Coordinates of C-alpha atoms and ligand atoms in Angstrom, one line a residue:
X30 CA 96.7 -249.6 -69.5
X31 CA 100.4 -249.5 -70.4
X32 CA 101.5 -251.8 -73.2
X33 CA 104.9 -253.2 -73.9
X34 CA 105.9 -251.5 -77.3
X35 CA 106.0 -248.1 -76.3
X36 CA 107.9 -245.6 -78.5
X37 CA 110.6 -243.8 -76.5
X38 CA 110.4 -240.1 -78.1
X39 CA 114.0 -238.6 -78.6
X40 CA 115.6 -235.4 -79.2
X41 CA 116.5 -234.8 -82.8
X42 CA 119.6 -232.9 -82.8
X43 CA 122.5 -232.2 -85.1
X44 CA 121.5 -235.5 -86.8
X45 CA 121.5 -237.4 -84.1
X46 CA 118.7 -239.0 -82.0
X47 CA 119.3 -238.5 -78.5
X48 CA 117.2 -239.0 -75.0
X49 CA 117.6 -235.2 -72.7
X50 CA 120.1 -235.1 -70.0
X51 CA 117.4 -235.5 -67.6
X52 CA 116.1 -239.1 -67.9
X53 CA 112.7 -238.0 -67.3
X54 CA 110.4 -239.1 -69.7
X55 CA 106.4 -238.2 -69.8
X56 CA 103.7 -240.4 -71.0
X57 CA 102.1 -239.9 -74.3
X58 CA 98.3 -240.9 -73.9
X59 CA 95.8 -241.5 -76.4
X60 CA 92.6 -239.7 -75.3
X61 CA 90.2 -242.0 -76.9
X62 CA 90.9 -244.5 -74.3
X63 CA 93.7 -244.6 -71.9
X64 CA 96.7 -246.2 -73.7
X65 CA 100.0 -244.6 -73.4
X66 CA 101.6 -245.4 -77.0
X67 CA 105.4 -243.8 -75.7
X68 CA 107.1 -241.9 -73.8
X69 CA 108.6 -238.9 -74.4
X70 CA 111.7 -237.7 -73.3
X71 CA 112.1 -234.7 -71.3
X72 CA 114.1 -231.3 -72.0
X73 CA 115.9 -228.9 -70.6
X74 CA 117.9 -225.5 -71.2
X75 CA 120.7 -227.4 -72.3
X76 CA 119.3 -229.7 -75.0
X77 CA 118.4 -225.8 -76.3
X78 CA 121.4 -225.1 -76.5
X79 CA 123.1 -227.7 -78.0
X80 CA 120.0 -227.5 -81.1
X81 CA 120.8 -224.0 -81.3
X82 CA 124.5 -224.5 -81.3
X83 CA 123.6 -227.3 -84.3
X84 CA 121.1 -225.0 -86.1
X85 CA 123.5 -222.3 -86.3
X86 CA 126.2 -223.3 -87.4
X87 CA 124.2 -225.8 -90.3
X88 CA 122.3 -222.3 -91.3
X89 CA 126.4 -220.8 -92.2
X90 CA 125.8 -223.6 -95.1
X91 CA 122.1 -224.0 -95.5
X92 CA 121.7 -220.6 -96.9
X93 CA 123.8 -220.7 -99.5
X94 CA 122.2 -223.7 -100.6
X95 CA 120.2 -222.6 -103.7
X96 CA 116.7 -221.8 -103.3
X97 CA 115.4 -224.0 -105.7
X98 CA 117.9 -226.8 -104.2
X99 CA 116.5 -226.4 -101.1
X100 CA 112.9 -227.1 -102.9
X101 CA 114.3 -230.8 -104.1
X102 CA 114.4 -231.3 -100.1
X103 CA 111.0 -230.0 -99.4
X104 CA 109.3 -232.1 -102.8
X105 CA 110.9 -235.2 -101.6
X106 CA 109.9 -234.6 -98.1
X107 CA 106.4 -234.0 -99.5
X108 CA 106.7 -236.8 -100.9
X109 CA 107.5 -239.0 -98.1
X110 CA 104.5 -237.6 -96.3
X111 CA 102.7 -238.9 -99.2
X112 CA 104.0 -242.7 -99.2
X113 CA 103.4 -242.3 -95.3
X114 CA 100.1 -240.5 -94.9
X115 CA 97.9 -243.2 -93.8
X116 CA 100.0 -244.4 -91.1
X117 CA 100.3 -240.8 -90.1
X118 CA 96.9 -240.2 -90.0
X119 CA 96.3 -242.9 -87.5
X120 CA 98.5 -242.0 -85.4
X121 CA 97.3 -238.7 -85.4
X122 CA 93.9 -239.3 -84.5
X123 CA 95.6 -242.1 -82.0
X124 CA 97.5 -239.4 -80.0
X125 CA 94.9 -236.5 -80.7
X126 CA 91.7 -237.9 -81.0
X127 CA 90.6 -236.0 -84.2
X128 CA 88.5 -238.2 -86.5
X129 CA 90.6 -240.4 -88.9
X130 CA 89.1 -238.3 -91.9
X131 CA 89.8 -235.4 -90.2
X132 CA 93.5 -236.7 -89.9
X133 CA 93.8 -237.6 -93.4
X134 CA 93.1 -234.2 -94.1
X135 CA 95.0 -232.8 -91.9
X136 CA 98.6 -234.8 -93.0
X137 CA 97.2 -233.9 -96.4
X138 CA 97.7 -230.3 -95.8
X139 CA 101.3 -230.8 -94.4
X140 CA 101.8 -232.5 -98.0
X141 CA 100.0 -229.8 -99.8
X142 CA 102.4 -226.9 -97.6
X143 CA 105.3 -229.2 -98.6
X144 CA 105.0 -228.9 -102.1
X145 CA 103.7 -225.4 -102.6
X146 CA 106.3 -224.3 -100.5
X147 CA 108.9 -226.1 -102.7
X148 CA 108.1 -224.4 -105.7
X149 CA 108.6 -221.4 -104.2
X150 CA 112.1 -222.3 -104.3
X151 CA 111.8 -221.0 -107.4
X152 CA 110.0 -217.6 -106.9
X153 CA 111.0 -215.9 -103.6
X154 CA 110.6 -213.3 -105.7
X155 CA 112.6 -209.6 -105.0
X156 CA 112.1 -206.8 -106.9
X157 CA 114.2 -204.6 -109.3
X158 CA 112.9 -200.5 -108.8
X159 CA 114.6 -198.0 -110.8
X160 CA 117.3 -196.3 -109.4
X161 CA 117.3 -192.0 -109.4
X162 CA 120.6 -192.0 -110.5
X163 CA 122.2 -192.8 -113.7
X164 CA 124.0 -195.9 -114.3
X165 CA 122.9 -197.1 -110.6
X166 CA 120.5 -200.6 -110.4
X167 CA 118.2 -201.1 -107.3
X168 CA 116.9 -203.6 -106.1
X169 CA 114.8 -205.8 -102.8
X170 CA 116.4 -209.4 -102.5
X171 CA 114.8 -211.3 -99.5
X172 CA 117.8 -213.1 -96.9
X173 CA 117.4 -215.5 -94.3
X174 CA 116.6 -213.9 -90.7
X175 CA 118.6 -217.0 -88.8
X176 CA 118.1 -219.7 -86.5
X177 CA 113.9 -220.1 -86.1
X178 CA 112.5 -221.2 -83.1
X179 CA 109.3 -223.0 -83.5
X180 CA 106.5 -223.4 -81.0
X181 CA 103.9 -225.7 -82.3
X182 CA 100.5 -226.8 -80.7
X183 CA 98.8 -229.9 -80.4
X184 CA 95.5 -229.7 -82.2
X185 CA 97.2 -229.6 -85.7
X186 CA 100.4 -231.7 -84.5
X187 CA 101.5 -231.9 -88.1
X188 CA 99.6 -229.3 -90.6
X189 CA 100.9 -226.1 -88.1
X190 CA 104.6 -227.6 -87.9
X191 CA 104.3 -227.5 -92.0
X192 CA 103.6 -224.1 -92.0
X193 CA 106.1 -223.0 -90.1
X194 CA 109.0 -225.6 -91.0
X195 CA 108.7 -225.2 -95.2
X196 CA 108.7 -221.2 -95.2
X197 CA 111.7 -221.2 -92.8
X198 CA 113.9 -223.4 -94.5
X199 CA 112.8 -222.3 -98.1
X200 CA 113.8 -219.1 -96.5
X201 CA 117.3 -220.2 -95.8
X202 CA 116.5 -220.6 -92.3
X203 CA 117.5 -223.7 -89.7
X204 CA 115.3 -225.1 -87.6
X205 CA 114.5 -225.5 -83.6
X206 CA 111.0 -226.9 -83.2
X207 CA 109.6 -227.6 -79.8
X208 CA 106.0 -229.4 -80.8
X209 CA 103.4 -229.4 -77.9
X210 CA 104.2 -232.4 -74.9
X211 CA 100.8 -233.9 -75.8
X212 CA 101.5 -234.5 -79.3
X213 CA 105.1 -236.5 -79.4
X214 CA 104.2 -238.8 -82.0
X215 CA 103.6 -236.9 -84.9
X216 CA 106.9 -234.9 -84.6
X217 CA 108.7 -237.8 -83.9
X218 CA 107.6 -239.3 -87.8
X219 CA 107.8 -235.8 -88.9
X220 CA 111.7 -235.6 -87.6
X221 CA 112.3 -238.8 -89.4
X222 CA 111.1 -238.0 -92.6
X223 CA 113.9 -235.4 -92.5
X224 CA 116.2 -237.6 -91.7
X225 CA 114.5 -240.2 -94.8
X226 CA 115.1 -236.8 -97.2
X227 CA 118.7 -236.5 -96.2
X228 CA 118.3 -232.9 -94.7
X229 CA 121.9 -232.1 -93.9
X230 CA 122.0 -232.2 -90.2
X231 CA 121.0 -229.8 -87.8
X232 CA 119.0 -227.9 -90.2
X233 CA 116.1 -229.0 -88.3
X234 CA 116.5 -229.9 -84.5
X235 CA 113.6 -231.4 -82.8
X236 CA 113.5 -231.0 -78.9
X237 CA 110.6 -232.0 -76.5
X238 CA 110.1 -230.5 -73.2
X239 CA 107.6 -227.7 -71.9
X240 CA 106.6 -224.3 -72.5
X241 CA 107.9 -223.1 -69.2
X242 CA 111.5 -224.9 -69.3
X243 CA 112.6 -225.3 -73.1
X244 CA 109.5 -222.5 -74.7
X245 CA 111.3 -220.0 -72.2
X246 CA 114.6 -220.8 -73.0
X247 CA 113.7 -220.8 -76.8
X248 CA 112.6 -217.1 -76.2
X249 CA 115.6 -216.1 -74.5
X250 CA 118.1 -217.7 -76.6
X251 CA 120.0 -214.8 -77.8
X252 CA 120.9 -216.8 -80.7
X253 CA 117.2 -217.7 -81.8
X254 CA 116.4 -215.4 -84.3
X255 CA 112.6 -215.6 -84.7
X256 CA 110.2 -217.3 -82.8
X257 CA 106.8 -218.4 -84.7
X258 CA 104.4 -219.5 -81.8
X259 CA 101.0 -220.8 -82.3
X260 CA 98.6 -221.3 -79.5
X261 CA 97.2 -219.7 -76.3
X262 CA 96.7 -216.0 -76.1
X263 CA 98.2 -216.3 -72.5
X264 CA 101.1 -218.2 -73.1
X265 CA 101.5 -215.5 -76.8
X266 CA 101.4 -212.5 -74.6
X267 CA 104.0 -213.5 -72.2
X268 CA 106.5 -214.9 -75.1
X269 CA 105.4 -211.5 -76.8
X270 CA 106.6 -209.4 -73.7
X271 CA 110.0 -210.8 -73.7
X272 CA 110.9 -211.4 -77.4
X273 CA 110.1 -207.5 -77.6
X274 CA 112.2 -206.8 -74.7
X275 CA 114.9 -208.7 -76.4
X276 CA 114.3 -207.0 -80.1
X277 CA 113.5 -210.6 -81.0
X278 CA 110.9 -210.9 -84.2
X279 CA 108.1 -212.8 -83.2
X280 CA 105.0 -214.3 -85.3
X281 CA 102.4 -215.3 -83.0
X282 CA 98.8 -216.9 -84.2
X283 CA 96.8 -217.4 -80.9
X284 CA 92.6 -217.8 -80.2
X285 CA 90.0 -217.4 -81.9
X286 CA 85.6 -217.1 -80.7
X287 CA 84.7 -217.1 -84.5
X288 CA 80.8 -216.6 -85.2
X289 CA 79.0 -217.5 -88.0
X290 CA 76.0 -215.5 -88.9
X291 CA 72.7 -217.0 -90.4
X292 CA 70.5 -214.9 -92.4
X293 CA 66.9 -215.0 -92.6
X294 CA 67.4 -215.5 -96.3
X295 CA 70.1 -218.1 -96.1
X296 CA 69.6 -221.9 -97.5
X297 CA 69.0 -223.4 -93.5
X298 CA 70.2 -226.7 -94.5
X299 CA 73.9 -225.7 -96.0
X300 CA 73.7 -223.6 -92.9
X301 CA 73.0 -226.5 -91.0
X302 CA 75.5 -228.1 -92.7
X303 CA 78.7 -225.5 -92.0
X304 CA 78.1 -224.7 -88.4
X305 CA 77.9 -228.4 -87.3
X306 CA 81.2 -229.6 -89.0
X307 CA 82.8 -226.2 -87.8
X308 CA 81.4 -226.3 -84.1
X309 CA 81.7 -230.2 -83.4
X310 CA 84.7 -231.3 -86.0
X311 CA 87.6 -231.4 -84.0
X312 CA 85.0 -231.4 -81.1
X313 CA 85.5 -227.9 -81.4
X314 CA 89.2 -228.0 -80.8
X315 CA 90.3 -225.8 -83.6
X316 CA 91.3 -221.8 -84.0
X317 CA 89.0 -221.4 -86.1
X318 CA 86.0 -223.2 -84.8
X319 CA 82.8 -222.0 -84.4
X320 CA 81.6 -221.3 -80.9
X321 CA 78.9 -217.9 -81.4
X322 CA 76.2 -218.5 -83.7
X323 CA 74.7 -214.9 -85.0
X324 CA 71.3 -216.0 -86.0
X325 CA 68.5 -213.4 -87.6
X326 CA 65.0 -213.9 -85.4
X327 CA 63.1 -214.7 -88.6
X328 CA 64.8 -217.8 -88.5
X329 CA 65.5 -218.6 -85.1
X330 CA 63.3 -221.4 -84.1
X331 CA 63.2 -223.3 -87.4
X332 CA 67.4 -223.5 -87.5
X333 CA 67.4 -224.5 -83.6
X334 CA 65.0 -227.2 -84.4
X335 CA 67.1 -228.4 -87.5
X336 CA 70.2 -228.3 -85.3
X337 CA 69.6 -229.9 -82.3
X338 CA 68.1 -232.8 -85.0
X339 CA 71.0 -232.9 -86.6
X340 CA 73.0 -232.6 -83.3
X341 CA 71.5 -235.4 -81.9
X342 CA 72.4 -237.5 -84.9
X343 CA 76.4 -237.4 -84.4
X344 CA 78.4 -240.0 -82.9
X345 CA 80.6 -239.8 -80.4
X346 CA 83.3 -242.3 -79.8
X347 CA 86.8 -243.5 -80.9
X348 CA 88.0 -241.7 -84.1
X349 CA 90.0 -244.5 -85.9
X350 CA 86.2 -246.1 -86.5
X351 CA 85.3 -244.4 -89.8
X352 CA 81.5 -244.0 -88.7
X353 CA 82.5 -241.8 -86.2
X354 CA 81.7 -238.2 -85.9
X355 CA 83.1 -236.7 -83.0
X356 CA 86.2 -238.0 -81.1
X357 CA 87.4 -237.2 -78.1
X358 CA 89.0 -234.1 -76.4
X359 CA 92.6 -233.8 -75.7
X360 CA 92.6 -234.2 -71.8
X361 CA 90.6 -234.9 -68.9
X362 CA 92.1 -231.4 -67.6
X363 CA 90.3 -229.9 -71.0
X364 CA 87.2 -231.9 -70.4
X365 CA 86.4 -230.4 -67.1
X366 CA 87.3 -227.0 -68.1
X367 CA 84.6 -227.3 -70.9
X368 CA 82.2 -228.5 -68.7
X369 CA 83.1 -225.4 -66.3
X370 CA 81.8 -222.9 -69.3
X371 CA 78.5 -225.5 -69.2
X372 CA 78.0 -224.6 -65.9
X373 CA 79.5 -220.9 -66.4
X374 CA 76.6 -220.9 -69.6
X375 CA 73.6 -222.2 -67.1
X376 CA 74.6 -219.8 -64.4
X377 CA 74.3 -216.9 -67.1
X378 CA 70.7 -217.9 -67.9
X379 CA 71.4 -219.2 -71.3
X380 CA 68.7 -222.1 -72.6
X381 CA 70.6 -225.6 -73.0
X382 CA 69.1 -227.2 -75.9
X383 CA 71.5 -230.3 -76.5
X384 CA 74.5 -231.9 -74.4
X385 CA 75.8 -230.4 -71.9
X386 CA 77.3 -233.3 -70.4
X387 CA 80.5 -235.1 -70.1
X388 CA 79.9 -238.4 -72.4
X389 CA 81.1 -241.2 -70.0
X390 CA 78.9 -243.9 -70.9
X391 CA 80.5 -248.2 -71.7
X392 CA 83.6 -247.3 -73.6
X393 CA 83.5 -243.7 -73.7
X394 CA 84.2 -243.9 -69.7
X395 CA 87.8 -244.8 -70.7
X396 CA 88.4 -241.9 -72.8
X397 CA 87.7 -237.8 -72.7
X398 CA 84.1 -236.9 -74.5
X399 CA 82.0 -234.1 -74.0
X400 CA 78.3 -233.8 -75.9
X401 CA 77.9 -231.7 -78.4
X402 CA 76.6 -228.6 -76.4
X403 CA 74.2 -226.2 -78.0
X404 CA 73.1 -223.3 -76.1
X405 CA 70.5 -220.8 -77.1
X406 CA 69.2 -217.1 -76.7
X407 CA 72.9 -216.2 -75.4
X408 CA 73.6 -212.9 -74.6
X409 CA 76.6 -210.6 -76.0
X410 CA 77.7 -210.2 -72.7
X411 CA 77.9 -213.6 -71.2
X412 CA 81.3 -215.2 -70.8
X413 CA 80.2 -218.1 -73.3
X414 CA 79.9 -215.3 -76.0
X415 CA 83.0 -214.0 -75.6
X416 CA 85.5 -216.7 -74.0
X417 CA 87.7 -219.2 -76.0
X418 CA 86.4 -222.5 -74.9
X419 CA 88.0 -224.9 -77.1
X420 CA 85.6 -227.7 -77.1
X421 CA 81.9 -228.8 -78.8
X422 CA 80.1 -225.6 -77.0
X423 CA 77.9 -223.3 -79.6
X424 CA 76.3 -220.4 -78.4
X425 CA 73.3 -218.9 -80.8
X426 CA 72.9 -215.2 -79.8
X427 CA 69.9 -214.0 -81.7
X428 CA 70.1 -210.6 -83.8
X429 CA 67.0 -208.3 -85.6
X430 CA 69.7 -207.3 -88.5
X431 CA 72.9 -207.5 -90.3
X432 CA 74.3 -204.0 -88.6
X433 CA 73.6 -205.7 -85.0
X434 CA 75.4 -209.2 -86.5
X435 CA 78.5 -207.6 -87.3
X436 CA 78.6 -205.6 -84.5
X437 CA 78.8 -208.7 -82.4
X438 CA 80.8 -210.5 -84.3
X439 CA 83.5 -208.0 -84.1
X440 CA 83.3 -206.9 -80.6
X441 CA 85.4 -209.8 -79.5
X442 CA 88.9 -209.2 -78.5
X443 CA 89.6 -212.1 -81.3
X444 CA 89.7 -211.8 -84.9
X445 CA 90.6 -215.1 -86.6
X446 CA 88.1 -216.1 -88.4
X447 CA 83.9 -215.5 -89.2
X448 CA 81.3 -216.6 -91.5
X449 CA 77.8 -215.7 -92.9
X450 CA 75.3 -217.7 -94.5
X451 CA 73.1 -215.8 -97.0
X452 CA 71.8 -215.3 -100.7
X453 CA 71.8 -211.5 -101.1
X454 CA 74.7 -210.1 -102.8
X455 CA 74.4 -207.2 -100.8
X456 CA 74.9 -208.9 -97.2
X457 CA 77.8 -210.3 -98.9
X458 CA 80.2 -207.5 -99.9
X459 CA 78.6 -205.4 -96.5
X460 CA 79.8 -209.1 -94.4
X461 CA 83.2 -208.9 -97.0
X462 CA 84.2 -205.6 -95.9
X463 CA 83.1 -205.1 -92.4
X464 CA 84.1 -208.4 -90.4
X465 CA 86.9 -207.7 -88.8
X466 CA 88.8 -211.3 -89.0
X467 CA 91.9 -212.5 -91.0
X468 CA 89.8 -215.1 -92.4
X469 CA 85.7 -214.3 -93.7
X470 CA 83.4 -217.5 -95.5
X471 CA 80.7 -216.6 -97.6
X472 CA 78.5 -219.5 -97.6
X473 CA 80.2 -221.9 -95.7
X474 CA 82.0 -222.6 -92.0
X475 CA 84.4 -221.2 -90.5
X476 CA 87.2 -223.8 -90.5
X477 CA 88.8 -225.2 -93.9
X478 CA 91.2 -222.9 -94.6
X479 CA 93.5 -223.6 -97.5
X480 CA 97.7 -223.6 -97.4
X481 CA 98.2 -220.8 -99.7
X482 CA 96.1 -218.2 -98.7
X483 CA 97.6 -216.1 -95.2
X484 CA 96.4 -217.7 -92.1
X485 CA 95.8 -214.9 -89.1
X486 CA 93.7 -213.2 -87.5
X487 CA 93.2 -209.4 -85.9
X488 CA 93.3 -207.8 -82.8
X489 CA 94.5 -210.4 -79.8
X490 CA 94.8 -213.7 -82.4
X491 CA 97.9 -212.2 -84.1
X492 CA 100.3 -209.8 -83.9
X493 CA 100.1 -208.9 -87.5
X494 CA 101.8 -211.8 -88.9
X495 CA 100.3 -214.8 -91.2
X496 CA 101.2 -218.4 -91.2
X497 CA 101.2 -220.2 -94.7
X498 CA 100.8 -218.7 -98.1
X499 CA 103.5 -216.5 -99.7
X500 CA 102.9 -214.3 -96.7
X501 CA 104.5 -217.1 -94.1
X502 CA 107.6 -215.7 -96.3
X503 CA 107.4 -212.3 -94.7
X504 CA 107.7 -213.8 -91.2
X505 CA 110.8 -216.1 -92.5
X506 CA 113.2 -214.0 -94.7
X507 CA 114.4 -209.9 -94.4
X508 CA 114.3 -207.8 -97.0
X509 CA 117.8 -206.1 -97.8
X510 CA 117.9 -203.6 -100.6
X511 CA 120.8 -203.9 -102.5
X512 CA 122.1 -200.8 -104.9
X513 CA 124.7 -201.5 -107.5
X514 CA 126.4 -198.5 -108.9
X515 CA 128.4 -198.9 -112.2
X516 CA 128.8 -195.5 -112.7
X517 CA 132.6 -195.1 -111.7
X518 CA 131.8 -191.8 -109.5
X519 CA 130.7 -191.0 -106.8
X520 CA 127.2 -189.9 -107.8
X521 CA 124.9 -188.4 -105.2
X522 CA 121.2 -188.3 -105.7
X523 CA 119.7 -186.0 -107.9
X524 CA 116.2 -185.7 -106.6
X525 CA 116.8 -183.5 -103.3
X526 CA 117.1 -186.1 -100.4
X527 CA 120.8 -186.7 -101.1
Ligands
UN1_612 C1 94.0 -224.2 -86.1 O1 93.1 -224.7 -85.5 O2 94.9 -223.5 -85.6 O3 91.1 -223.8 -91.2 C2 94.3 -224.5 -87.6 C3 91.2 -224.8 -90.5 C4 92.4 -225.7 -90.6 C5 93.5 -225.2 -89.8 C6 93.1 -224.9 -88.4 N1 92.8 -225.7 -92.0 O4 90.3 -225.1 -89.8

């Protein structure tokens, strides 16, 4: 159904709202039911360009902007997303489908990341060593590293954007962000609330268009300093191969097939509890969701019979209705893929226990639902164990010890996040030191992650780097060592490494 008040998505550049050069424009659907809410305008190498040509030449002034001044932007900016964060959130789950509660959070963490980075402002901390020579000072002082290019996906349209926007231009960086085509919306309010916070212009330059056109020529502009990317591990590995090529610092935070492990002496229902909201929140669509459930034989039967009760118990449907539990996925394309690793999982000879199936019954025909899909006595080695799926697909592999439930857990070629559920102190430091993830949750899922704490994962999820917390600062800002010598000669070091 088109309606008549559709939002025409524009560039954001230099200050300046502007449609590309192309005329194009794509539709920008909501996946609950059909309805294009705007149209976004479509980009090209050029419109690059001239964001780069803005963000540049803003950065020559943004940087010496003090770092604390630079915080009054980001506290009233948080503070807009705070007057606004109702009518962001439904928008959100409008053009994503998350659940509005789950939207509420989500804009709540952009104001959280808003804030926190703000105050640093007034850290950014460096360090003063002493020097080996007399009358010498030495000391670390973090700079700016440039122009950032920004690659954003559409699960977390506005949270991710936060964590990549704040550090950068806390940093002293300027700003060319490129959010994902199925998520216009969000950017589009984000880019105005800039605008609202009289951000001088061009310090951040909004331009829509995809990975293959304006990504690409994000990752070979030679005067993009950084590129922060968040999403496939395809599309990270590719932008990887050719920032490296081009001695081009890249942060990249990419997939995840993060387990949680149940114990046989774990509380069942707080187990219960955790894997459901971290399998089937965001029906699954999340980094960090669960999609492998370790669980110990002892307790095998009695947590599948408590989860496929619970399972059956969530609703599906449109997530602006605050009963609902599970919303829709983000495209028909992403529906049929899940259902592929359905079928993939049955071929295997893994036992379906719940869902299964696309939901396509009365109103959920117009819109893009799967079931929540629990399969069980999964093997290690099928593809459901060890493929990203991205959807509301759990697979319980059963395990006979701790030692096995690591070992699984970390023989993924991801490492984002894990989880156990248990009440011995021992599992717990064992699980604490020997999951290999970025992220580990005693007691609890594996999705809820918190702003200031580094968010990243090992092995193929990252490439070292961490989104949000003070770490996000080591991905935005060089360190220069500075030495001052008041000495008045020309003093040569004492120790013998002169
Ligand atoms: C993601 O899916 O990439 O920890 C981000 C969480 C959220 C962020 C997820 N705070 O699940």
């Amino acid at each position: 159904m088109v309606t008549s008040t559709k939002t025409a998505y524009l560039n954001f550049i230099d200050g300046k709202w502007q449609p590309a050069k192309s005329g194009e424009t794509v539709e920008n659907v909501n996946p609950a039911n059909g309805e294009v809410i705007g149209l976004v305008t479509v980009s090209s190498e050029k419109e690059i360009d001239d964001a780069v040509k803005a963000a540049k030449k803003a950065q020559k002034t943004w940087r010496l902007v003090p770092a604390p001044a630079r915080g009054e932007y980001l506290f009233r900016i948080g503070d807009l997303l705070k007057q606004k964060k109702e009518m962001l959130a439904r928008l959100l789950t409008q053009e994503m489908g998350k659940v509005i509660d789950e939207a509420r959070g989500e804009v709540q963490e952009a104001i959280d990341m808003a804030y926190y980075m703000a105050g640093e402002g007034r850290r950014l901390f460096g360090q003063t060593v002493p020097s080996e020579l007399p009358n010498k000072h030495a000391m670390s002082m973090r700079v700016p590293v440039g122009v950032a290019g920004l690659i954003t996906p559409w699960n977390f349209p506005i949270a991710i954007a936060s964590w990549k926007i704040f550090p950068a231009l806390i940093g002293g960086n300027t700003v060319v962000w490129k959010p994902a085509t199925d998520t216009p919306a969000l950017a589009y309010e984000f880019a105005k609330i800039f605008e609202e916070a009289d951000l001088p212009k061009g310090v951040v330059n909004l331009v829509y268009g995809s990975g293959s056109t304006v990504g690409q020529a994000m990752v070979e502009h030679p005067d993009i300093d950084i590129i922060s990317f968040t999403g496939s591990t395809e599309t990270g590995s590719k932008i990887s191969g050719r920032a490296s090529e081009l001695l081009k610092r890249v942060s990249l935070e990419m997939g995840g097939k993060n387990a949680i492990i149940v114990m046989d002496d774990a509380d069942l229902d707080l187990a219960v509890d955790g894997i459901v909201w971290s399998a089937f929140g965001t029906s699954g669509q999340r980094c960090t969701a669960c999609s492998r459930l370790i669980v110990h034989e002892g307790i095998k039967e009695k947590l599948e019979s408590l989860l496929v009760k619970r399972i059956g118990e969530l609703k599906l449907g449109n997530g602006l209705n605050e009963d609902i539990d599970v919303g829709p996925v983000i495209s028909k394309r992403a529906l049929q893929q899940i259902d592929e690793y359905v079928q993939i999982g049955k071929q295997e000879g893994a036992t379906l226990l719940c869902g299964g199936r696309i939901a396509d019954k009365g109103e959920l025909s117009k819109g893009h639902y799967y079931e929540p899909t629990l399969f069980t006595d999964v093997n290690r080695n099928m593809r459901i164990a060890k493929e990203e799926i991205f959807g509301p697909v759990l697979s319980l592999i059963p395990v006979s010890s701790l030692e096995e439930a690591i070992e699984i857990n970390n023989e993924t070629n991801y490492g984002l996040s894990s989880a156990i559920f248990t009440n011995d102190t021992n599992n717990t430091f064992t699980a604490m030191r020997d999951l290999d993830t970025g992220i580990v949750y005693i007691n609890a899922g594996t999705t809820g992650a918190e702003i200031h704490l580094p968010f990243g994962g090992t092995k193929h999820t990252g490439n070292g780097h961490r989104d949000s917390g003070t770490a996000a600062l080591d991905v935005f800002t060089e360190w220069r060592a500075v030495y001052v010598d008041y000495s008045g000669s020309l003093q040569r070091a004492q120790i013998d490494n002169n």
